[in-house]
Amino acid sequence: DADVTQTPRNRITKTGKRIMLECSQTKGHDRMYWYRQDPGLGLRLIYYSFDVKDINKGEISDGYSVSRQAQAKFSLSLESAIPNQTALYFCATSDDGSGKAYEQYFGPGTRLTVT
Amino acid sequence: SQKIEQNSEALNIQEGKTATLTCNYTNYSPAYLQWYRQDPGRGPVFLLLIRENEKEKRKERLKVTFDTTLKQSLFHITASQPADSATYLCALEGNAGNMLTFGGGTRLMVKP
């Protein structure tokens, strides 16, 4: 089974709708991240969480919110979707940094289209 | 402003040749730099990490160099194969500490 799973894998929604993207991990990592990817722009960080009680805004948090329900679960919500939120969304995890650098493990992505 | 630049044009090479991809950055002082591979429609997969005090790192057919004076990393794939065709992303520690910032990626196409 995959270490990092995302649901749904594909979603088409209308402008103004609320939508939630879910991420679960079995790696036992404390740190979780949400990114969006747009063609030519690379991955941009939306929100990150270093443990269940810690939530931090990333580079592009406007229009998004998150919830860390448990160590293994991190959800991303679009409160009122707009067309320029159409993108590929990735969840990632990493081990506790403790001053060291650790690689990130990515989920398979959710392709979101807002019409 | 902070920038991480990778060649946005696809790199086309012949099977068996060495592919060299470049990652340049400005206004960062990263303690480390990472390279990831991404296949279409899939999440990035970690390949290699190199620290600021390391000049070179190797893993099988992969080699990464890190020049903090030039603010550049080079990623080499020797004896390239069509299966190496993918987009390669560099990522470095942002100035916020322990957070990764990604470049836009370079697509590599290896032709048989």
PDB file of C-alpha atoms in Angstrom:
ATOM      1  CA  ASP A   1       0.000   0.000   0.000  1.00  0.00           C
ATOM      2  CA  ALA A   2       1.102   3.557  -0.694  1.00  0.00           C
ATOM      3  CA  ASP A   3       2.708   5.431   2.187  1.00  0.00           C
ATOM      4  CA  VAL A   4       0.923   8.703   1.374  1.00  0.00           C
ATOM      5  CA  THR A   5      -2.581   8.609  -0.059  1.00  0.00           C
ATOM      6  CA  GLN A   6      -4.789  11.414  -1.308  1.00  0.00           C
ATOM      7  CA  THR A   7      -8.507  11.516  -1.982  1.00  0.00           C
ATOM      8  CA  PRO A   8     -10.065  12.278  -4.337  1.00  0.00           C
ATOM      9  CA  ARG A   9      -7.619  11.775  -7.191  1.00  0.00           C
ATOM     10  CA  ASN A  10      -9.648  13.920  -9.558  1.00  0.00           C
ATOM     11  CA  ARG A  11     -12.365  16.446  -8.847  1.00  0.00           C
ATOM     12  CA  ILE A  12     -14.352  18.880 -10.915  1.00  0.00           C
ATOM     13  CA  THR A  13     -16.283  21.493  -8.991  1.00  0.00           C
ATOM     14  CA  LYS A  14     -18.081  24.746  -9.636  1.00  0.00           C
ATOM     15  CA  THR A  15     -17.085  28.255  -8.610  1.00  0.00           C
ATOM     16  CA  GLY A  16     -18.198  29.052  -5.083  1.00  0.00           C
ATOM     17  CA  LYS A  17     -18.393  25.465  -3.858  1.00  0.00           C
ATOM     18  CA  ARG A  18     -16.567  24.276  -0.750  1.00  0.00           C
ATOM     19  CA  ILE A  19     -14.267  21.353  -1.330  1.00  0.00           C
ATOM     20  CA  MET A  20     -12.012  19.273   0.892  1.00  0.00           C
ATOM     21  CA  LEU A  21      -8.950  17.322  -0.177  1.00  0.00           C
ATOM     22  CA  GLU A  22      -7.759  14.629   2.191  1.00  0.00           C
ATOM     23  CA  CYS A  23      -4.339  13.186   2.873  1.00  0.00           C
ATOM     24  CA  SER A  24      -3.365  10.179   4.966  1.00  0.00           C
ATOM     25  CA  GLN A  25       0.080   8.747   5.670  1.00  0.00           C
ATOM     26  CA  THR A  26       1.387   5.548   7.184  1.00  0.00           C
ATOM     27  CA  LYS A  27       5.017   6.639   7.495  1.00  0.00           C
ATOM     28  CA  GLY A  28       4.625   7.813  11.092  1.00  0.00           C
ATOM     29  CA  HIS A  29       5.989  11.242  10.197  1.00  0.00           C
ATOM     30  CA  ASP A  30       5.158  14.306  12.247  1.00  0.00           C
ATOM     31  CA  ARG A  31       5.514  16.829   9.428  1.00  0.00           C
ATOM     32  CA  MET A  32       2.931  17.208   6.682  1.00  0.00           C
ATOM     33  CA  TYR A  33       2.626  19.674   3.810  1.00  0.00           C
ATOM     34  CA  TRP A  34       0.195  20.790   1.122  1.00  0.00           C
ATOM     35  CA  TYR A  35       1.520  22.062  -2.222  1.00  0.00           C
ATOM     36  CA  ARG A  36      -0.061  23.117  -5.460  1.00  0.00           C
ATOM     37  CA  GLN A  37       1.606  22.688  -8.835  1.00  0.00           C
ATOM     38  CA  ASP A  38       0.883  24.768 -11.891  1.00  0.00           C
ATOM     39  CA  PRO A  39       2.590  24.314 -15.264  1.00  0.00           C
ATOM     40  CA  GLY A  40       5.977  26.046 -15.296  1.00  0.00           C
ATOM     41  CA  LEU A  41       5.645  27.317 -11.713  1.00  0.00           C
ATOM     42  CA  GLY A  42       6.870  24.314  -9.812  1.00  0.00           C
ATOM     43  CA  LEU A  43       5.525  23.329  -6.430  1.00  0.00           C
ATOM     44  CA  ARG A  44       4.322  26.100  -4.132  1.00  0.00           C
ATOM     45  CA  LEU A  45       3.701  25.565  -0.446  1.00  0.00           C
ATOM     46  CA  ILE A  46       0.164  26.269   0.788  1.00  0.00           C
ATOM     47  CA  TYR A  47       0.237  25.123   4.422  1.00  0.00           C
ATOM     48  CA  TYR A  48       2.412  22.936   6.595  1.00  0.00           C
ATOM     49  CA  SER A  49       2.123  21.281   9.983  1.00  0.00           C
ATOM     50  CA  PHE A  50       4.968  20.079  12.197  1.00  0.00           C
ATOM     51  CA  ASP A  51       2.673  18.206  14.575  1.00  0.00           C
ATOM     52  CA  VAL A  52      -1.012  17.890  15.438  1.00  0.00           C
ATOM     53  CA  LYS A  53      -1.097  21.189  17.323  1.00  0.00           C
ATOM     54  CA  ASP A  54       1.009  23.135  14.842  1.00  0.00           C
ATOM     55  CA  ILE A  55      -0.355  24.734  11.642  1.00  0.00           C
ATOM     56  CA  ASN A  56       1.558  27.262   9.571  1.00  0.00           C
ATOM     57  CA  LYS A  57       0.821  29.270   6.455  1.00  0.00           C
ATOM     58  CA  GLY A  58       2.996  28.763   3.442  1.00  0.00           C
ATOM     59  CA  GLU A  59       3.713  30.938   0.439  1.00  0.00           C
ATOM     60  CA  ILE A  60       0.158  30.929  -0.987  1.00  0.00           C
ATOM     61  CA  SER A  61      -2.365  30.283   1.811  1.00  0.00           C
ATOM     62  CA  ASP A  62      -5.052  32.806   0.811  1.00  0.00           C
ATOM     63  CA  GLY A  63      -8.302  31.039  -0.096  1.00  0.00           C
ATOM     64  CA  TYR A  64      -7.273  27.810   1.644  1.00  0.00           C
ATOM     65  CA  SER A  65      -7.572  26.342   5.129  1.00  0.00           C
ATOM     66  CA  VAL A  66      -6.292  23.134   6.681  1.00  0.00           C
ATOM     67  CA  SER A  67      -7.059  20.739   9.492  1.00  0.00           C
ATOM     68  CA  ARG A  68      -4.662  18.294  11.149  1.00  0.00           C
ATOM     69  CA  GLN A  69      -7.041  15.717  12.556  1.00  0.00           C
ATOM     70  CA  ALA A  70      -4.346  13.295  13.690  1.00  0.00           C
ATOM     71  CA  GLN A  71      -0.678  12.626  13.122  1.00  0.00           C
ATOM     72  CA  ALA A  72      -1.623  10.641  10.032  1.00  0.00           C
ATOM     73  CA  LYS A  73      -4.251  12.963   8.545  1.00  0.00           C
ATOM     74  CA  PHE A  74      -4.021  16.453   7.055  1.00  0.00           C
ATOM     75  CA  SER A  75      -6.900  17.968   5.083  1.00  0.00           C
ATOM     76  CA  LEU A  76      -6.953  20.966   2.774  1.00  0.00           C
ATOM     77  CA  SER A  77     -10.150  22.951   2.219  1.00  0.00           C
ATOM     78  CA  LEU A  78     -11.101  25.486  -0.393  1.00  0.00           C
ATOM     79  CA  GLU A  79     -13.850  27.484   1.286  1.00  0.00           C
ATOM     80  CA  SER A  80     -15.200  29.007  -1.907  1.00  0.00           C
ATOM     81  CA  ALA A  81     -13.473  27.598  -4.968  1.00  0.00           C
ATOM     82  CA  ILE A  82     -12.490  29.900  -7.818  1.00  0.00           C
ATOM     83  CA  PRO A  83     -11.197  29.006 -11.306  1.00  0.00           C
ATOM     84  CA  ASN A  84      -7.597  30.076 -10.619  1.00  0.00           C
ATOM     85  CA  GLN A  85      -7.445  27.359  -7.961  1.00  0.00           C
ATOM     86  CA  THR A  86      -7.497  24.818 -10.775  1.00  0.00           C
ATOM     87  CA  ALA A  87      -4.230  22.945 -10.279  1.00  0.00           C
ATOM     88  CA  LEU A  88      -2.565  19.719  -9.220  1.00  0.00           C
ATOM     89  CA  TYR A  89      -2.439  19.428  -5.414  1.00  0.00           C
ATOM     90  CA  PHE A  90       0.109  17.339  -3.558  1.00  0.00           C
ATOM     91  CA  CYS A  91       0.364  16.285   0.041  1.00  0.00           C
ATOM     92  CA  ALA A  92       3.811  15.413   1.400  1.00  0.00           C
ATOM     93  CA  THR A  93       5.341  14.209   4.659  1.00  0.00           C
ATOM     94  CA  SER A  94       8.784  14.288   6.193  1.00  0.00           C
ATOM     95  CA  ASP A  95      10.423  13.113   9.360  1.00  0.00           C
ATOM     96  CA  ASP A  96      11.072  15.456  12.263  1.00  0.00           C
ATOM     97  CA  GLY A  97      13.782  17.827  11.110  1.00  0.00           C
ATOM     98  CA  SER A  98      15.564  18.198  14.454  1.00  0.00           C
ATOM     99  CA  GLY A  99      17.927  20.576  12.741  1.00  0.00           C
ATOM    100  CA  LYS A 100      18.666  18.098   9.966  1.00  0.00           C
ATOM    101  CA  ALA A 101      17.409  17.940   6.425  1.00  0.00           C
ATOM    102  CA  TYR A 102      15.030  15.170   5.461  1.00  0.00           C
ATOM    103  CA  GLU A 103      13.542  14.262   2.153  1.00  0.00           C
ATOM    104  CA  GLN A 104       9.844  14.670   1.544  1.00  0.00           C
ATOM    105  CA  TYR A 105       7.514  11.853   0.518  1.00  0.00           C
ATOM    106  CA  PHE A 106       4.704  12.868  -1.805  1.00  0.00           C
ATOM    107  CA  GLY A 107       1.236  11.519  -2.408  1.00  0.00           C
ATOM    108  CA  PRO A 108      -0.067  10.780  -5.919  1.00  0.00           C
ATOM    109  CA  GLY A 109      -1.780  14.147  -6.231  1.00  0.00           C
ATOM    110  CA  THR A 110      -5.312  15.453  -6.705  1.00  0.00           C
ATOM    111  CA  ARG A 111      -6.209  17.086  -9.985  1.00  0.00           C
ATOM    112  CA  LEU A 112      -8.742  19.804  -9.192  1.00  0.00           C
ATOM    113  CA  THR A 113     -10.692  21.686 -11.834  1.00  0.00           C
ATOM    114  CA  VAL A 114     -12.887  24.641 -10.881  1.00  0.00           C
ATOM    115  CA  THR A 115     -15.363  25.647 -13.579  1.00  0.00           C
TER     116      THR A 115
ATOM    117  CA  SER B   1      14.173  38.656  -4.800  1.00  0.00           C
ATOM    118  CA  GLN B   2      14.674  34.937  -4.227  1.00  0.00           C
ATOM    119  CA  LYS B   3      14.797  32.753  -7.289  1.00  0.00           C
ATOM    120  CA  ILE B   4      15.424  29.137  -8.153  1.00  0.00           C
ATOM    121  CA  GLU B   5      15.948  28.673 -11.861  1.00  0.00           C
ATOM    122  CA  GLN B   6      15.892  25.501 -13.882  1.00  0.00           C
ATOM    123  CA  ASN B   7      15.863  25.406 -17.646  1.00  0.00           C
ATOM    124  CA  SER B   8      12.204  25.371 -18.612  1.00  0.00           C
ATOM    125  CA  GLU B   9      13.001  24.016 -22.063  1.00  0.00           C
ATOM    126  CA  ALA B  10      13.050  20.259 -22.420  1.00  0.00           C
ATOM    127  CA  LEU B  11      16.435  18.577 -22.695  1.00  0.00           C
ATOM    128  CA  ASN B  12      16.560  15.994 -25.487  1.00  0.00           C
ATOM    129  CA  ILE B  13      19.462  13.554 -25.548  1.00  0.00           C
ATOM    130  CA  GLN B  14      20.351  10.244 -27.123  1.00  0.00           C
ATOM    131  CA  GLU B  15      20.338   7.038 -25.120  1.00  0.00           C
ATOM    132  CA  GLY B  16      23.739   6.274 -23.640  1.00  0.00           C
ATOM    133  CA  LYS B  17      24.807   9.918 -23.363  1.00  0.00           C
ATOM    134  CA  THR B  18      25.196  11.888 -20.155  1.00  0.00           C
ATOM    135  CA  ALA B  19      22.372  14.262 -19.281  1.00  0.00           C
ATOM    136  CA  THR B  20      23.281  17.391 -17.326  1.00  0.00           C
ATOM    137  CA  LEU B  21      20.607  19.522 -15.698  1.00  0.00           C
ATOM    138  CA  THR B  22      21.241  22.853 -14.008  1.00  0.00           C
ATOM    139  CA  CYS B  23      19.748  24.510 -10.947  1.00  0.00           C
ATOM    140  CA  ASN B  24      20.712  28.105 -10.200  1.00  0.00           C
ATOM    141  CA  TYR B  25      19.565  30.135  -7.244  1.00  0.00           C
ATOM    142  CA  THR B  26      19.779  33.705  -5.977  1.00  0.00           C
ATOM    143  CA  ASN B  27      19.306  35.248  -2.546  1.00  0.00           C
ATOM    144  CA  TYR B  28      19.368  31.906  -0.756  1.00  0.00           C
ATOM    145  CA  SER B  29      21.969  30.479   1.576  1.00  0.00           C
ATOM    146  CA  PRO B  30      20.792  26.877   1.689  1.00  0.00           C
ATOM    147  CA  ALA B  31      22.321  24.341   4.024  1.00  0.00           C
ATOM    148  CA  TYR B  32      21.349  21.615   1.554  1.00  0.00           C
ATOM    149  CA  LEU B  33      19.826  21.015  -1.831  1.00  0.00           C
ATOM    150  CA  GLN B  34      17.678  18.104  -3.010  1.00  0.00           C
ATOM    151  CA  TRP B  35      16.784  16.640  -6.388  1.00  0.00           C
ATOM    152  CA  TYR B  36      13.467  14.927  -7.166  1.00  0.00           C
ATOM    153  CA  ARG B  37      12.105  13.064 -10.155  1.00  0.00           C
ATOM    154  CA  GLN B  38       8.502  13.537 -11.276  1.00  0.00           C
ATOM    155  CA  ASP B  39       6.688  11.420 -13.828  1.00  0.00           C
ATOM    156  CA  PRO B  40       3.553  12.771 -15.551  1.00  0.00           C
ATOM    157  CA  GLY B  41       0.526  12.722 -13.261  1.00  0.00           C
ATOM    158  CA  ARG B  42       2.500  11.503 -10.255  1.00  0.00           C
ATOM    159  CA  GLY B  43       4.071  12.983  -7.156  1.00  0.00           C
ATOM    160  CA  PRO B  44       7.770  13.854  -7.008  1.00  0.00           C
ATOM    161  CA  VAL B  45      10.146  11.160  -5.779  1.00  0.00           C
ATOM    162  CA  PHE B  46      13.291  12.003  -3.821  1.00  0.00           C
ATOM    163  CA  LEU B  47      16.587  11.141  -5.512  1.00  0.00           C
ATOM    164  CA  LEU B  48      19.541  12.806  -3.803  1.00  0.00           C
ATOM    165  CA  LEU B  49      20.449  15.320  -1.134  1.00  0.00           C
ATOM    166  CA  ILE B  50      23.696  17.272  -1.032  1.00  0.00           C
ATOM    167  CA  ARG B  51      24.821  19.479   1.822  1.00  0.00           C
ATOM    168  CA  GLU B  52      26.599  22.817   1.569  1.00  0.00           C
ATOM    169  CA  ASN B  53      29.902  21.324   2.712  1.00  0.00           C
ATOM    170  CA  GLU B  54      29.775  18.570   0.080  1.00  0.00           C
ATOM    171  CA  LYS B  55      31.057  19.227  -3.413  1.00  0.00           C
ATOM    172  CA  GLU B  56      29.722  16.079  -5.016  1.00  0.00           C
ATOM    173  CA  LYS B  57      27.364  13.189  -4.285  1.00  0.00           C
ATOM    174  CA  ARG B  58      26.844   9.999  -6.273  1.00  0.00           C
ATOM    175  CA  LYS B  59      24.178   7.330  -6.377  1.00  0.00           C
ATOM    176  CA  GLU B  60      24.442   4.667  -9.053  1.00  0.00           C
ATOM    177  CA  ARG B  61      24.258   6.534 -12.386  1.00  0.00           C
ATOM    178  CA  LEU B  62      23.383   9.850 -10.722  1.00  0.00           C
ATOM    179  CA  LYS B  63      25.831  12.560  -9.704  1.00  0.00           C
ATOM    180  CA  VAL B  64      25.073  15.900  -8.098  1.00  0.00           C
ATOM    181  CA  THR B  65      27.449  18.797  -7.558  1.00  0.00           C
ATOM    182  CA  PHE B  66      26.858  21.830  -5.373  1.00  0.00           C
ATOM    183  CA  ASP B  67      28.829  25.052  -5.789  1.00  0.00           C
ATOM    184  CA  THR B  68      27.808  27.581  -3.136  1.00  0.00           C
ATOM    185  CA  THR B  69      30.073  30.230  -4.674  1.00  0.00           C
ATOM    186  CA  LEU B  70      28.420  29.980  -8.081  1.00  0.00           C
ATOM    187  CA  LYS B  71      25.057  29.291  -6.375  1.00  0.00           C
ATOM    188  CA  GLN B  72      24.538  26.353  -8.665  1.00  0.00           C
ATOM    189  CA  SER B  73      23.882  22.631  -8.595  1.00  0.00           C
ATOM    190  CA  LEU B  74      24.422  20.300 -11.523  1.00  0.00           C
ATOM    191  CA  PHE B  75      22.582  16.990 -11.821  1.00  0.00           C
ATOM    192  CA  HIS B  76      24.116  14.361 -14.091  1.00  0.00           C
ATOM    193  CA  ILE B  77      22.679  11.080 -15.337  1.00  0.00           C
ATOM    194  CA  THR B  78      25.331   8.935 -16.998  1.00  0.00           C
ATOM    195  CA  ALA B  79      24.556   6.231 -19.570  1.00  0.00           C
ATOM    196  CA  SER B  80      21.043   7.639 -19.871  1.00  0.00           C
ATOM    197  CA  GLN B  81      18.126   5.373 -20.742  1.00  0.00           C
ATOM    198  CA  PRO B  82      14.651   6.087 -22.125  1.00  0.00           C
ATOM    199  CA  ALA B  83      13.305   5.150 -18.671  1.00  0.00           C
ATOM    200  CA  ASP B  84      15.127   8.214 -17.303  1.00  0.00           C
ATOM    201  CA  SER B  85      12.709  10.449 -19.231  1.00  0.00           C
ATOM    202  CA  ALA B  86      10.890  12.556 -16.638  1.00  0.00           C
ATOM    203  CA  THR B  87      10.856  16.024 -15.106  1.00  0.00           C
ATOM    204  CA  TYR B  88      13.599  16.692 -12.581  1.00  0.00           C
ATOM    205  CA  LEU B  89      13.067  19.214  -9.798  1.00  0.00           C
ATOM    206  CA  CYS B  90      15.638  20.813  -7.580  1.00  0.00           C
ATOM    207  CA  ALA B  91      14.638  22.008  -4.133  1.00  0.00           C
ATOM    208  CA  LEU B  92      16.542  23.887  -1.525  1.00  0.00           C
ATOM    209  CA  GLU B  93      16.090  24.940   2.034  1.00  0.00           C
ATOM    210  CA  GLY B  94      14.366  28.292   2.086  1.00  0.00           C
ATOM    211  CA  ASN B  95      15.501  31.083   4.314  1.00  0.00           C
ATOM    212  CA  ALA B  96      12.588  30.291   6.685  1.00  0.00           C
ATOM    213  CA  GLY B  97      14.540  27.237   7.737  1.00  0.00           C
ATOM    214  CA  ASN B  98      13.846  23.555   7.109  1.00  0.00           C
ATOM    215  CA  MET B  99      11.250  24.355   4.449  1.00  0.00           C
ATOM    216  CA  LEU B 100      11.840  23.340   0.869  1.00  0.00           C
ATOM    217  CA  THR B 101      11.392  25.699  -2.059  1.00  0.00           C
ATOM    218  CA  PHE B 102      11.185  24.023  -5.459  1.00  0.00           C
ATOM    219  CA  GLY B 103      12.393  25.077  -8.870  1.00  0.00           C
ATOM    220  CA  GLY B 104      10.089  24.806 -11.866  1.00  0.00           C
ATOM    221  CA  GLY B 105      11.747  21.610 -13.105  1.00  0.00           C
ATOM    222  CA  THR B 106      13.403  20.530 -16.330  1.00  0.00           C
ATOM    223  CA  ARG B 107      11.895  17.868 -18.545  1.00  0.00           C
ATOM    224  CA  LEU B 108      14.382  15.293 -19.814  1.00  0.00           C
ATOM    225  CA  MET B 109      13.631  13.211 -22.901  1.00  0.00           C
ATOM    226  CA  VAL B 110      16.005  10.327 -23.653  1.00  0.00           C
ATOM    227  CA  LYS B 111      15.562   8.956 -27.154  1.00  0.00           C
ATOM    228  CA  PRO B 112      16.453   5.359 -28.057  1.00  0.00           C
TER     229      PRO B 112
END
